[in-house]
XYZ file of C-alpha atoms in Angstrom:
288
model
C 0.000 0.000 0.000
C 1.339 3.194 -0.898
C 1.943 6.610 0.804
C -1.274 8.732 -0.652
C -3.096 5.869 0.057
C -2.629 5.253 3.669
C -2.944 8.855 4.064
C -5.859 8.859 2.223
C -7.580 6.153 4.386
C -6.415 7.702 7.347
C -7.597 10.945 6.762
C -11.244 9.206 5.645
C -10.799 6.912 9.027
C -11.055 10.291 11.140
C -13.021 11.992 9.152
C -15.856 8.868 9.836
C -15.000 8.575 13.732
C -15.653 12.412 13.872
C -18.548 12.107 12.349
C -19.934 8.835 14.055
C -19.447 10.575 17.632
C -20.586 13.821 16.639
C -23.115 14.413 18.699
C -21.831 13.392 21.630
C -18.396 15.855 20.716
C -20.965 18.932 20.165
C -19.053 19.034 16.883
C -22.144 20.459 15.181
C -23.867 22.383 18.092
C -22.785 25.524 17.046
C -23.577 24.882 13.135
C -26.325 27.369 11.564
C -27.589 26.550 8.017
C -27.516 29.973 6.131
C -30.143 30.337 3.509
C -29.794 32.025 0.200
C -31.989 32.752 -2.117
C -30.018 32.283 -6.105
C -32.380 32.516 -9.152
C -36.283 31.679 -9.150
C -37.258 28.955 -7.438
C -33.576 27.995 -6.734
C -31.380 28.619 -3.369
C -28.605 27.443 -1.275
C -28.270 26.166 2.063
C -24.408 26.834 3.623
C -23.617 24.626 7.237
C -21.252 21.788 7.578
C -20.171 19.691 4.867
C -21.377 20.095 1.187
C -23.198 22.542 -0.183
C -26.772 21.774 -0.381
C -28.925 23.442 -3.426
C -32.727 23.304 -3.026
C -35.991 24.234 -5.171
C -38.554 25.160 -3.340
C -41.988 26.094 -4.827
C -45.692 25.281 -5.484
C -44.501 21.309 -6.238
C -42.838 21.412 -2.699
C -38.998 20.992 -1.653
C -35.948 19.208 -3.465
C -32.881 19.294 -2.067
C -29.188 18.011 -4.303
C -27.145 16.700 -1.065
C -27.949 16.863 2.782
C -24.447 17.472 4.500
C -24.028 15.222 7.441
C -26.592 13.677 9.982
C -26.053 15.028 13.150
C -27.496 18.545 10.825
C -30.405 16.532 9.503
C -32.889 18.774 11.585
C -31.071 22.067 11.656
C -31.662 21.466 7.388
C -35.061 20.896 7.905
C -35.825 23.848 9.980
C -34.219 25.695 6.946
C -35.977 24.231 4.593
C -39.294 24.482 6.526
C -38.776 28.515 6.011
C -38.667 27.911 2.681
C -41.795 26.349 2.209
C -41.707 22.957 3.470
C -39.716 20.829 6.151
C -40.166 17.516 3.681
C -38.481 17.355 0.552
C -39.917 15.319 -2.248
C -37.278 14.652 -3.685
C -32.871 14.111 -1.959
C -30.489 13.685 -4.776
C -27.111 12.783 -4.279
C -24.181 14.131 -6.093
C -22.054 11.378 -4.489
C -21.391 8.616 -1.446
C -19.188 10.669 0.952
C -21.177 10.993 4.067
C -20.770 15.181 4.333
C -23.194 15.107 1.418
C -25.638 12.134 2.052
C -25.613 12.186 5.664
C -28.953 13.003 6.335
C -30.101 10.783 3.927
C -31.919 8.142 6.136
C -33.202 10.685 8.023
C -35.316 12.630 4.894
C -36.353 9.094 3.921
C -37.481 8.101 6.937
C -39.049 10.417 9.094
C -39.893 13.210 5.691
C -40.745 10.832 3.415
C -38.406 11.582 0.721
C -37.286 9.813 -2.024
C -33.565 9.628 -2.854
C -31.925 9.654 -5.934
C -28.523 8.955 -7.449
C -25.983 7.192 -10.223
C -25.661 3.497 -9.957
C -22.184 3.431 -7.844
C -23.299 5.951 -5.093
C -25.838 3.408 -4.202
C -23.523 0.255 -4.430
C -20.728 2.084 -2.440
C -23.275 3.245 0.230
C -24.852 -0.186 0.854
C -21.037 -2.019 0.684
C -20.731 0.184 3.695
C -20.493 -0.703 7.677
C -23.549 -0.762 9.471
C -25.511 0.442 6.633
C -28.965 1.941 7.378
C -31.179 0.574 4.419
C -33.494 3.895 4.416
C -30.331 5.565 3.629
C -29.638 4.018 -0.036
C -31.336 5.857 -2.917
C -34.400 4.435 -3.996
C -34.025 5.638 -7.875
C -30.658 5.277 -9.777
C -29.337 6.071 -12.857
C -26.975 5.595 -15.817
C -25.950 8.701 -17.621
C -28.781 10.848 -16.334
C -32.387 11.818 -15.707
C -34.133 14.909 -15.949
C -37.123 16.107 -13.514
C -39.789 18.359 -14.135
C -40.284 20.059 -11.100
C -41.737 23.972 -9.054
C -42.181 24.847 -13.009
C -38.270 24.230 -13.520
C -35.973 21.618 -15.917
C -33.888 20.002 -13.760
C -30.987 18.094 -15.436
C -28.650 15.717 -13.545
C -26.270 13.980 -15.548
C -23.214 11.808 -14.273
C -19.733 12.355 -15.004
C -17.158 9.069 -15.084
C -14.294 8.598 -12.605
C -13.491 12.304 -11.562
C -14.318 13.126 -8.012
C -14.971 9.138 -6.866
C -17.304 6.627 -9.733
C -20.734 7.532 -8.987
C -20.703 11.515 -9.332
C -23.660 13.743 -10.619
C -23.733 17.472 -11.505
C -27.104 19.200 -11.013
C -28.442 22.203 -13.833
C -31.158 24.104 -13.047
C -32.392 25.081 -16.236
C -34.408 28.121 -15.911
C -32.383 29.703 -13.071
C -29.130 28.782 -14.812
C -27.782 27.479 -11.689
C -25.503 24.786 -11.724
C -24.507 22.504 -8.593
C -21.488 20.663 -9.171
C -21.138 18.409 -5.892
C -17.161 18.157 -5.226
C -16.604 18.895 -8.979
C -15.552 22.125 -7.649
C -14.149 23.200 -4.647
C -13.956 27.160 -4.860
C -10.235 28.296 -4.298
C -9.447 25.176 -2.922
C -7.437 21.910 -3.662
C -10.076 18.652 -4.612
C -10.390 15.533 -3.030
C -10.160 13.141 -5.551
C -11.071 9.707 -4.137
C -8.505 7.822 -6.344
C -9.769 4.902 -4.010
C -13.151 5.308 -4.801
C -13.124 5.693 -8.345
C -11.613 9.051 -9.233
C -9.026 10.599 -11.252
C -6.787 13.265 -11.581
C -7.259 12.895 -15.253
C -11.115 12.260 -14.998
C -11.641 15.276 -12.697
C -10.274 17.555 -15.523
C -12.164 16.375 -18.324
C -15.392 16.805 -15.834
C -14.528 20.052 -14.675
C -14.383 20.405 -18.596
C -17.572 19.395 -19.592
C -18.937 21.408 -17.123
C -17.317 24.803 -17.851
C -18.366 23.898 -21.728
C -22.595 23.555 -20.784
C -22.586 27.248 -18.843
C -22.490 30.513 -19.434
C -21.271 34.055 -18.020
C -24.311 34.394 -16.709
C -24.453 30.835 -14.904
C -24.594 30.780 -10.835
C -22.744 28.153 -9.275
C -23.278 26.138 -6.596
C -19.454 24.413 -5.885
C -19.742 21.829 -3.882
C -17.379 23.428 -0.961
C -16.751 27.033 -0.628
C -18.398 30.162 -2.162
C -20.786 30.642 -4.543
C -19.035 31.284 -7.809
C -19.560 31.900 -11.415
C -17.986 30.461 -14.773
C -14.735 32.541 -14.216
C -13.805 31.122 -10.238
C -14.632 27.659 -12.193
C -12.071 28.182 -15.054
C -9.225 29.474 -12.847
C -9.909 26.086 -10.670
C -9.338 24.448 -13.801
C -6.763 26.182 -14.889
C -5.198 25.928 -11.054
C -5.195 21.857 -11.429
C -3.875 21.836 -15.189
C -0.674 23.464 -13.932
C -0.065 21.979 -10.775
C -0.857 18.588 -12.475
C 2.014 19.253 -15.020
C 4.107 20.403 -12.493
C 4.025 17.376 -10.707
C 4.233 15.410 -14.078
C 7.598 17.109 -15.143
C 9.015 16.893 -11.762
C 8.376 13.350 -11.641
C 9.076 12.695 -15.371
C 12.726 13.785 -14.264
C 12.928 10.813 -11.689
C 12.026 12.607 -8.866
C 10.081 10.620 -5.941
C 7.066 12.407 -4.408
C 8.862 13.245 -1.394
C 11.517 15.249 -3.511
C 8.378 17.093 -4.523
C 7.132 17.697 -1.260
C 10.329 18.974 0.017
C 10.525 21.386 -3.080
C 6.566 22.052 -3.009
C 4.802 23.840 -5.670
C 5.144 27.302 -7.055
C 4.215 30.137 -4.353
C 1.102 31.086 -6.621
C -1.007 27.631 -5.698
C -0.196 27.807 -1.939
C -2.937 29.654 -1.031
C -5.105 26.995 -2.309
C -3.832 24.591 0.972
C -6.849 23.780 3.834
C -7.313 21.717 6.162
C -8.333 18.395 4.500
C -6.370 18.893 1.394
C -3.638 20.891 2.102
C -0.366 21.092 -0.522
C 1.213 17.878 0.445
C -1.778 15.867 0.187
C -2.453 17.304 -3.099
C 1.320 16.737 -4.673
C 0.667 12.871 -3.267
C -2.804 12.626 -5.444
C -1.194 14.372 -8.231
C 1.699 12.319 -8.225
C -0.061 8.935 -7.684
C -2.986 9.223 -10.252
């Protein structure tokens, strides 16, 4: 087993004991879910964890991602000001549990129904201690498109970029776009390279997407701001050139730790946090 990894699974290993003793920590206690309102019926709900879009309107509530579970009631409250505390309708953008969380709990006790690609379902249920009300109920090949509060929604999966199983989400008539962790504004990604991502797949998304929006096109990035077309070509642009970088650098028989040691140009740094920070993203660059 190699160095990225081990520190991959480590750092996912924490991540899911944080998360599993959450509530007894307080971790969340102090969370609020901010509310804002984008285009139409469209708007975007800010706590811990993903970013969650939702449509609220005459048809009711859907939500794209629910951030983790100990927040499951702290979203509803939100979305209860916007209409209704029961979505129709969850869908997932991916498996990792800051942005499906709350999913048995919207099934359960809400009555929602839960949609995603194939793989999120298939990783979710390969999972520990599994909650069955927590798998999506309706899954997907390339796409599917709902008709829904008197907008188009689109959701259409891209292959092996963040992890195997991820979905971007267009509102149509708003021209808002959520991306799930497609795009993490002025950050480094995590790309899962264990669960089905790519360095290489992650571009070409990140790609596609730029190619099916507009100036005018809001964006919903799956961690950090809300953005627009330009934040989501200089993200692009930010990965192209660290990603050669790290290609020409290791081209010339340098190891990964060489490249640590020398770290990237002074221009990137400021895209380091606290999950991905720069030697975490040299090791995914390096080993994908």
């Amino acid at each position: 087993m190699n160095k990225m990894i081990k520190t991959v699974l480590s750092s996912l290993l924490v991540a899911s004991a944080i998360s599993s003793s959450a509530s007894a920590q307080g971790r969340f206690d102090d969370v609020e879910i901010e509310s804002t309102h984008l285009r139409g019926t469209v708007h975007a709900l800010v706590g811990a964890g993903g970013n969650i879009g939702v449509s609220a309107g005459s048809d009711g509530v859907l939500i794209v991602d629910d951030q983790f579970a100990p927040l499951a009631e702290k979203i509803a409250t939100a979305l209860g000001q916007l209409g209704s505390d029961k979505p129709r309708y969850v869908i997932n953008t991916h498996y990792h549990g800051d942005h499906v969380g709350s999913n048995a709990f919207f099934a359960e006790q809400k009555d929602a129904t839960i949609l995603s690609h194939h793989n999120v379902r298939i990783r979710l249920a390969n999972g520990e201690d599994v909650n069955p009300k927590s798998l999506p109920v309706i899954t997907y090949d390339g796409g599917v498109k709902l008709h829904f509060n008197e907008e188009t929604i689109h959701v259409f999966h891209l292959p092996n970029a963040h992890t195997d199983g991820d979905s971007a989400v267009w509102f149509e008539n708003a021209d808002v776009l959520h991306t799930g962790d497609l795009f993490f504004n002025g950050m480094f990604p995590f790309i899962d390279l264990n669960g089905g991502g790519s360095v290489d797949g992650y571009m070409a998304a990140v790609q596609a997407l730029i190619d099916k929006i507009s100036d005018q096109t809001v964006i919903i990035a799956g961690h950090g701001k809300i953005a627009n077309k330009g934040d989501f070509q200089t993200f692009l642009a930010m990965i192209k050139e660290t990603n050669a970088f790290v290609d020409g650098l290791k081209a010339e028989g340098k190891t990964v730790d060489q490249i640590v040691e020398q770290g990237l140009p002074k221009k990137w740094q400021q895209w380091s946090w606290n999950f991905i920070n720069e030697v975490r993203w040299i090791n995914t660059l390096y080993d994908s």
